[in-house]
Amino acid sequence: MNKYLIIAFILMTHLVSGQDHPGLILTPSAVREMNSAQAPLFEKSLQEVVDEVAVEMQKGIDVPVPKDLAGGYTHETHKRNFFTMQKAGVLFQITGDEKYAVYIRDMLLQYARIYPTLGKHPATRSYARGKFFWQCLNDANWLVYTSQAYDCIYDWLDKQTVKKLNKELFRPYAEYISIQNPQFFNRIHNHSTWGNAAVGMIGLVMQDAELVNWALYGLDVDDLHQQEKDNDGGSLDLKTQGEAGFIAQIDHSFSPDGYFTEGPYYQRYAMYPFLIFAQALANKKPDLDILKYRDRLLIKAVYALINQTNGLGEFFPFNDAQKGMSLASRELVNAVSMAYFFGDQDPSLLSIIEKQDRVPLNDAGLSAASAIAQGLSQPFDYKSLELSDGAKGDEGGIGILRADDMTLVMKYAKHGMGHGHFDRLGFMLYDGGDEVIQDYGSARWVNIDHKDGGGYLKENHSWAKETIAHNTLVVNKDSHFDGNVQAADLTSGTRYSFTSTDSVSIVSAREENAYKDVKMQRTMALLTIEELERPLVLDLLTVQAPMETRYDLPLYYQGELMSVNQQIEANTTLSPMGQESGYQHLWAEGQAAVNGDMFQMTWFNGKHFYTVTSATTEGDEMIFTRIGANDLKFNLRRDPGLIQRRVGGNTVFASVYETHGFYSYSDEIPLNSFTSISDLSVDHNSEGYVVAAIELTSGKVYRFAFSLKDNDPNHEHSVETSKGEIKWKGIYDFKRK
């Protein structure tokens, strides 16, 4: 067995600074003698991999000439090859059966034969075209997984074959990904994380110190002499980055809380190369102490990901995210077991692993499976929490409020580079795993060839990234930062306050750079009121702006409209709401000129009823919208939306969201289908304070007062409202009047 890349396979003895790694360390015989009572989840996972690899081996070896984009035959074949080789390598180490080694060797020789004949991939879409795949990113994926397979058979191979593979395949491939594509390799970005890990891991296998050094510390280049932007609008100018390489990725991509600036969807994707390379470095370069670097930041990042999920374990779809990606992903199957093994053996992580229902075939997976078999699992405690953004934790973040199966998420983080969306102070709301107020996510069908080769659709830029596609304020029909990624990357939202008690949880943040002369502060609270079924969501969005500013505040609710308290004028002829900034993709199906000082709408979504109650001002208009205009290829979902439109200067948008009732489909009986909110009023709004009153149908009134400029918990406040003076201590006051 090659001792220079130990990716935690079962039979290996692990040493860090001369000491055994904590956790179980097994020999091959111990694995073979293990019975199902010791770790049945491991044996189940092992059998699944045995069956998967058997199917692929029976098909024979296929190494086609690259041609297709993501989702196409050649793309998917090369992708399946690297997954299968990695699994076959693990099985060879565990079982000792040479058929797996033969399969890997023969596959690699086929790749070594074809590699010298290849130029760049024929598809020209990517800013960094690959060899086997249309982009270097996928080539790096291939090398991360294949390096593990190669390591597993390295000492089994004869020296001539090793020399051939090193010289004709792996060293040239590593050079192509790195020095021949520095615009891909030398960035702070999830793409480069894969590139760094790929080059570093194959360098460890081949004992190539130069490759490992490139991987850890980046290339010595000052100017890429390439295009300025990647395919997503992200910067490729090294002068704005300053550092590159794997260590710099850890330094700059994560906040001290483990939040990844590109959002949870891409954090999930990047966690595999981060952790698998870190595990290799822990064995080959123990002096780096990489798994303890930045206060065990890579382990913290796993917890951050777990906390960024709804009741179904699906990640919040910030930025360029495909909905449905979850803790069940292969990356998180590896990551959670690693966090358990290399962390503090936190028993709450075992409950996540139980739901994943599989473990990686390494000592981390075996350790977790054994602990589960011993009955050590405990539920993971999902709490209200704030995750900071930025390397120092001082560049905004996200606030997650949880109560009684309700989850509210507000985003005030950095833009997220090329994968970011223009959605400062946007929010989403979940009831368990069900979306109540949704974020659209990305416009993409990943790896589905029908939809433009599985890549991002043009509507990702023209719709999904634009501000009007999110639940946040649009000023003068223009996206935040005028839709400019570089401008958005220069600043972040500003955290103002985060607090959580048993009955009141609050997140408040500011955004003062998205528009010239416009200052926004959004304060959202999850309020538990004893006489209501579920917690209320209170939303107070205060704005300072010049007079005659036009505001659009969209709300993308999920479900079927039940009723509104206003007269809707339906549009018999539909036309797009604008020509740019996402408005070109919205139909205005109807509108209501608000009569009175309150708007109320109830909708139903599968199980429960939901009602939004909004305070209004004279001249407000409610526009009932639907996505899908100028979408002749039907790339976008036809989701409904509601836009509150207002023209004015300094103002506040105030709303409450109530979850109530239930509908029995079998009995056809609705329960509590009407809201308990009879009124919502803004009793005070100034630059320093906002006060809102919520009146229930029972006649009870609850008042929420909030200090917008002084967040000292010990300071006292006094405010004159339309209903008299109120006083309180601390940043907020919530009580029944």
XYZ file of C-alpha atoms in Angstrom, residues 64-559:
496
model
C -15.129 7.598 -25.182
C -13.685 10.590 -27.014
C -15.132 13.643 -25.217
C -17.898 15.462 -27.057
C -20.920 16.298 -24.891
C -21.879 18.916 -22.355
C -23.230 17.968 -18.924
C -25.904 15.312 -19.220
C -24.628 14.006 -22.548
C -23.307 10.488 -23.139
C -19.560 11.148 -23.032
C -19.865 13.465 -20.038
C -21.901 11.014 -18.011
C -19.662 8.080 -19.002
C -16.470 9.755 -17.798
C -18.281 10.846 -14.649
C -19.489 7.301 -13.986
C -15.949 6.034 -14.606
C -14.334 8.103 -11.871
C -17.013 7.245 -9.335
C -16.670 3.553 -10.146
C -12.876 3.558 -9.996
C -12.907 5.195 -6.575
C -15.382 2.647 -5.244
C -13.461 -0.227 -6.806
C -10.307 1.000 -5.086
C -11.997 0.936 -1.700
C -13.303 -2.572 -2.357
C -9.848 -3.759 -3.349
C -8.449 -2.487 -0.060
C -11.248 -3.968 2.019
C -11.642 -7.337 0.286
C -8.219 -7.889 -1.241
C -9.943 -9.142 -4.414
C -7.612 -8.325 -7.321
C -10.434 -8.070 -9.843
C -11.013 -4.546 -8.598
C -7.366 -3.598 -9.037
C -7.310 -5.082 -12.541
C -10.399 -3.077 -13.470
C -8.846 0.190 -12.260
C -5.508 -0.527 -13.956
C -7.111 -1.317 -17.285
C -9.337 1.753 -17.098
C -6.381 4.004 -16.309
C -4.363 2.585 -19.182
C -7.230 3.409 -21.510
C -7.201 6.982 -20.221
C -3.413 7.140 -20.605
C -3.824 6.011 -24.214
C -6.429 8.596 -25.110
C -5.135 11.566 -23.138
C -2.200 12.558 -25.418
C -4.550 12.631 -28.409
C -6.938 15.145 -26.869
C -6.996 18.869 -27.276
C -9.370 21.031 -25.348
C -12.945 19.811 -25.117
C -14.827 20.726 -28.310
C -17.553 22.620 -26.402
C -16.415 26.233 -26.080
C -18.830 27.423 -23.399
C -16.487 27.409 -20.392
C -13.983 30.076 -19.356
C -11.642 27.131 -18.626
C -12.262 24.247 -21.013
C -11.368 20.785 -19.822
C -10.049 17.693 -21.585
C -12.417 14.878 -20.663
C -15.182 17.335 -19.794
C -16.425 20.662 -21.092
C -14.912 22.521 -18.125
C -11.815 22.091 -15.978
C -14.062 21.840 -12.930
C -15.280 18.409 -14.011
C -11.756 17.363 -14.949
C -10.731 18.227 -11.390
C -13.615 16.103 -10.088
C -12.269 13.219 -12.170
C -8.790 13.622 -10.709
C -9.952 13.947 -7.072
C -11.808 10.636 -7.247
C -9.372 8.855 -9.568
C -6.368 9.756 -7.416
C -7.978 7.771 -4.609
C -8.401 4.746 -6.863
C -4.824 5.096 -8.075
C -3.554 5.259 -4.502
C -5.386 2.050 -3.635
C -3.581 0.068 -6.323
C -0.306 2.007 -6.415
C 1.828 -0.610 -4.661
C 0.008 -3.436 -6.440
C 0.963 -2.058 -9.869
C 4.273 -2.957 -11.493
C 6.817 -0.136 -11.676
C 6.642 0.163 -15.455
C 2.892 0.776 -15.370
C 3.272 3.326 -12.566
C 5.933 5.158 -14.557
C 3.735 5.165 -17.648
C 0.661 6.461 -15.812
C 2.616 9.124 -13.948
C 4.360 10.392 -17.060
C 1.665 10.071 -19.710
C -1.520 10.731 -17.746
C -1.347 12.104 -14.230
C 1.478 14.656 -14.328
C 0.277 16.154 -17.650
C -3.273 16.185 -16.383
C -2.264 17.961 -13.163
C -0.307 20.533 -15.175
C -3.261 21.124 -17.477
C -5.585 21.822 -14.560
C -3.069 24.129 -12.885
C -0.349 25.937 -14.850
C -2.167 25.674 -18.183
C -5.386 27.024 -16.676
C -4.377 29.436 -13.904
C -7.644 31.354 -14.317
C -9.324 28.196 -13.027
C -6.724 27.060 -10.508
C -5.585 30.314 -8.889
C -8.843 31.733 -7.545
C -10.795 31.826 -4.314
C -13.795 29.876 -5.570
C -15.343 26.424 -5.313
C -13.944 25.636 -8.794
C -10.419 26.199 -7.526
C -11.028 24.168 -4.393
C -11.626 21.171 -6.627
C -8.571 22.066 -8.713
C -6.322 22.464 -5.690
C -7.487 19.192 -4.159
C -7.101 17.327 -7.449
C -3.531 18.461 -8.061
C -2.566 18.053 -4.419
C -3.965 14.558 -4.043
C -2.368 13.167 -7.163
C 0.833 14.889 -6.046
C 0.679 13.017 -2.757
C 0.143 9.706 -4.551
C 3.100 10.282 -6.882
C 5.225 11.890 -4.139
C 5.479 14.988 -6.350
C 6.345 17.846 -3.993
C 5.944 20.519 -6.674
C 2.330 19.586 -7.353
C 1.554 19.513 -3.636
C 3.107 22.952 -3.192
C 1.038 24.377 -6.068
C -2.058 22.885 -4.510
C -1.416 24.272 -1.040
C -0.150 27.746 -1.896
C -1.182 28.495 -5.462
C 0.791 29.396 -8.543
C 3.232 32.280 -8.685
C 1.328 34.387 -11.220
C 0.339 38.035 -10.988
C -1.834 38.397 -14.071
C -3.894 35.683 -15.691
C -3.853 37.306 -19.160
C -7.248 35.738 -19.732
C -10.801 36.987 -19.883
C -11.843 39.104 -16.910
C -14.914 37.086 -15.870
C -15.994 33.483 -15.609
C -19.253 32.180 -17.058
C -21.209 33.388 -14.037
C -19.826 36.923 -13.968
C -17.255 36.237 -11.235
C -13.924 38.054 -11.313
C -10.795 36.319 -12.630
C -8.432 39.152 -11.715
C -5.840 37.816 -9.276
C -4.949 41.328 -8.218
C -8.248 41.488 -6.389
C -7.615 38.179 -4.610
C -4.047 38.395 -3.395
C -3.741 34.738 -2.456
C -4.537 31.343 -3.942
C -4.209 27.659 -3.133
C -5.906 25.328 -0.668
C -4.817 27.163 2.497
C -6.068 30.459 1.065
C -9.353 28.783 0.160
C -9.887 27.906 3.820
C -8.784 31.377 4.880
C -11.054 33.347 2.562
C -14.035 31.177 1.599
C -15.378 30.583 5.100
C -16.430 32.781 7.962
C -15.355 31.834 11.503
C -18.822 30.242 11.858
C -18.222 27.962 8.882
C -20.524 29.827 6.474
C -19.338 29.595 2.858
C -19.747 32.835 0.953
C -21.157 31.133 -2.176
C -24.054 29.720 -0.168
C -24.976 26.228 1.115
C -25.568 24.636 -2.304
C -21.988 25.306 -3.367
C -20.632 24.760 0.114
C -22.110 21.257 -0.040
C -20.349 20.716 -3.374
C -17.008 22.077 -2.151
C -17.007 20.186 1.154
C -15.935 16.965 -0.526
C -12.612 18.274 -1.896
C -12.057 20.350 1.237
C -12.443 17.351 3.526
C -10.994 14.549 1.423
C -7.823 16.539 0.696
C -7.649 17.611 4.336
C -7.858 13.974 5.369
C -5.010 13.088 3.018
C -2.926 15.989 4.329
C -3.588 14.932 7.913
C -1.795 11.686 7.119
C 0.955 12.848 4.789
C 1.606 16.332 6.183
C 0.632 16.145 9.858
C 2.671 19.267 10.600
C -0.041 21.318 8.866
C -2.589 20.087 11.411
C -5.109 20.947 8.735
C -8.197 19.575 10.462
C -7.527 21.873 13.415
C -6.717 24.868 11.217
C -8.662 28.050 12.060
C -10.169 26.482 15.156
C -11.271 23.311 13.297
C -13.035 25.398 10.686
C -13.692 22.549 8.247
C -15.563 20.666 10.973
C -17.498 23.828 11.853
C -18.442 24.124 8.191
C -20.246 20.774 8.355
C -22.352 22.022 11.270
C -23.065 25.233 9.356
C -24.378 23.179 6.456
C -26.592 21.026 8.651
C -28.089 24.161 10.171
C -28.863 25.596 6.729
C -31.589 23.054 6.019
C -35.364 22.877 6.267
C -37.425 20.160 7.951
C -36.643 17.719 5.136
C -32.898 18.263 5.368
C -32.890 20.295 2.135
C -30.489 23.220 1.875
C -31.810 26.765 1.756
C -31.637 27.669 -1.963
C -29.540 30.824 -1.678
C -27.792 32.003 -4.818
C -27.332 29.566 -7.714
C -28.931 26.585 -6.011
C -31.011 23.746 -7.368
C -33.837 23.011 -4.989
C -33.968 19.579 -3.394
C -30.226 19.257 -2.758
C -29.975 17.887 0.748
C -28.010 16.196 3.496
C -28.513 12.958 1.556
C -25.965 14.091 -1.060
C -22.815 12.009 -1.466
C -20.703 14.970 -0.317
C -22.556 15.227 2.993
C -22.553 11.466 3.529
C -18.783 11.769 3.634
C -18.747 15.110 5.483
C -21.018 14.264 8.421
C -19.193 11.033 9.200
C -15.890 12.895 9.005
C -17.190 15.597 11.348
C -18.202 12.882 13.809
C -14.900 11.017 13.573
C -12.484 13.958 13.563
C -14.611 16.175 15.802
C -15.872 15.400 19.267
C -17.883 12.264 18.421
C -21.005 14.389 18.760
C -23.894 11.902 19.145
C -26.339 14.326 17.513
C -24.462 13.892 14.223
C -25.341 10.201 14.363
C -29.032 11.046 13.941
C -28.158 12.833 10.674
C -26.179 9.791 9.540
C -29.098 7.515 10.386
C -31.324 9.565 8.087
C -28.684 9.438 5.363
C -28.899 5.646 5.707
C -25.379 5.062 4.421
C -21.826 5.791 5.451
C -18.577 6.254 3.549
C -16.421 3.147 3.345
C -13.648 4.474 5.527
C -12.803 4.570 9.185
C -15.032 7.606 9.725
C -17.985 5.711 8.290
C -17.191 2.598 10.294
C -16.831 4.597 13.494
C -20.216 6.261 12.958
C -21.925 3.002 12.025
C -20.512 1.272 15.086
C -21.674 4.098 17.373
C -25.168 3.928 15.878
C -25.253 0.176 16.476
C -24.385 0.855 20.121
C -27.423 3.119 20.442
C -25.428 6.324 20.942
C -27.430 8.453 18.504
C -29.197 11.583 19.777
C -31.434 14.067 17.904
C -29.733 17.054 16.301
C -30.847 20.254 18.009
C -31.880 22.773 15.355
C -31.804 26.168 17.056
C -32.246 29.769 16.032
C -28.787 31.028 15.142
C -26.840 33.543 13.122
C -24.039 32.595 10.731
C -21.613 35.374 9.914
C -20.052 35.879 6.486
C -16.553 37.011 5.548
C -13.175 35.648 6.574
C -13.279 37.686 9.781
C -17.002 37.267 10.322
C -17.666 40.981 9.807
C -19.298 40.985 6.367
C -22.965 40.368 7.049
C -24.408 36.892 7.287
C -27.696 35.047 7.544
C -30.174 34.807 10.392
C -32.093 31.581 10.990
C -35.106 31.734 13.288
C -36.837 28.502 14.359
C -39.907 27.824 16.494
C -42.512 25.042 16.454
C -41.391 23.581 13.121
C -41.356 27.042 11.504
C -38.080 28.216 9.961
C -37.459 31.797 8.846
C -34.233 32.690 7.041
C -33.047 36.205 6.195
C -29.976 36.890 4.097
C -27.685 39.882 4.509
C -24.454 38.161 3.513
C -21.897 39.000 0.843
C -22.972 38.662 -2.762
C -21.411 35.218 -3.252
C -19.218 36.045 -6.270
C -20.399 34.814 -9.669
C -22.950 32.460 -8.123
C -24.511 35.206 -6.020
C -27.971 36.714 -6.451
C -29.041 40.328 -5.980
C -31.150 39.621 -2.916
C -29.897 41.616 0.082
C -32.354 41.447 2.970
C -34.348 38.737 1.191
C -36.064 35.999 3.178
C -37.727 32.610 2.894
C -40.142 30.821 5.208
C -40.665 27.087 5.793
C -43.293 25.081 7.607
C -41.368 21.911 8.360
C -40.066 20.906 4.946
C -42.736 22.823 3.010
C -41.980 26.151 1.402
C -44.376 28.877 2.508
C -42.485 31.860 1.074
C -39.983 30.630 -1.483
C -36.697 31.667 -2.989
C -36.652 30.716 -6.668
C -33.146 29.243 -6.582
C -31.335 28.891 -9.910
C -32.693 28.529 -13.414
C -30.986 25.273 -14.276
C -31.709 21.585 -14.720
C -28.448 20.051 -13.522
C -27.149 17.325 -15.839
C -30.426 17.144 -17.776
C -29.324 17.357 -21.392
C -32.743 18.508 -22.662
C -32.264 21.871 -20.959
C -29.285 23.433 -22.701
C -26.911 20.606 -21.871
C -27.610 20.670 -18.163
C -25.908 24.006 -17.592
C -27.253 27.308 -16.366
C -29.998 28.667 -18.582
C -29.917 32.220 -19.892
C -32.918 32.863 -17.645
C -30.608 32.380 -14.679
C -29.226 35.827 -15.430
C -32.356 37.430 -16.821
C -34.623 36.154 -14.027
C -33.260 34.066 -11.137
C -30.426 36.422 -10.168
C -32.470 39.619 -10.460
C -33.828 41.308 -7.344
C -37.470 41.132 -8.432
C -37.171 37.312 -8.307
C -36.607 37.495 -4.532
C -38.559 38.518 -1.466
C -36.816 41.839 -0.981
C -37.223 45.471 -1.949
C -36.790 46.664 -5.535
C -36.287 50.402 -6.058
C -37.303 52.061 -9.330
C -37.593 48.678 -11.078
C -33.828 48.144 -10.964
C -31.890 45.294 -9.381
C -29.563 45.847 -6.455
C -26.195 47.250 -7.565
C -27.701 47.681 -11.032
C -27.122 43.955 -11.504
C -23.318 44.342 -11.399
C -21.512 41.430 -9.719
C -18.253 43.300 -9.164
C -20.042 46.190 -7.463
C -22.058 43.815 -5.282
C -18.937 41.916 -4.236
C -17.389 45.052 -2.744
C -19.847 45.278 0.143
C -22.128 43.176 2.303
C -25.228 43.712 4.335
C -24.631 44.895 7.886
C -25.691 42.848 10.869
C -27.607 44.933 13.383
C -29.112 42.556 15.922
C -29.854 38.914 16.552
C -31.666 37.580 19.598
C -33.528 34.405 20.463
C -35.664 33.449 23.469
C -38.366 30.842 23.992
C -41.078 33.227 22.785
C -39.316 35.884 20.687
C -36.586 35.519 18.067
C -35.420 38.548 16.061
C -32.978 39.222 13.253
C -32.305 42.728 11.982
C -29.855 43.917 9.328
C -29.150 46.926 7.130
C -28.369 47.471 3.470
C -27.151 50.926 2.419
C -25.215 50.205 -0.784
C -27.668 48.453 -3.106
C -29.110 51.768 -4.349
C -27.781 55.310 -4.318
C -29.366 57.464 -1.591
C -31.443 54.540 -0.287
C -31.038 53.024 3.174
C -32.914 49.868 4.108
C -33.236 47.997 7.377
C -35.236 44.828 7.710
C -36.295 43.471 11.092
C -37.991 40.085 11.180
C -39.321 38.342 14.258
C -40.774 34.947 15.094
C -43.313 35.601 17.852
C -45.036 32.979 19.988
C -48.479 34.107 21.158
C -50.205 31.689 23.502
C -53.684 31.886 21.955
C -52.465 31.270 18.387
C -51.768 27.838 16.908
C -48.334 28.631 15.531
C -45.749 31.411 15.870
C -46.362 34.633 13.936
C -43.795 36.148 11.589
C -43.503 39.929 11.842
C -41.725 41.737 9.004
C -40.739 45.417 9.310
C -38.798 46.831 6.358
C -37.903 50.476 6.958
C -36.594 52.641 4.127
C -35.061 56.101 3.856
C -35.089 57.400 0.290
C -35.921 60.538 -1.749
C -39.537 61.460 -2.381
C -41.219 59.939 -5.442
C -39.135 56.778 -5.165
C -41.012 53.779 -6.534
C -40.911 50.663 -4.406
C -41.839 47.111 -5.383
C -41.846 44.533 -2.592
C -42.423 41.047 -4.061
C -43.682 38.016 -2.185
C -43.433 34.551 -3.764
C -45.896 32.390 -1.891
C -46.326 28.672 -2.531
C -49.824 27.312 -2.899
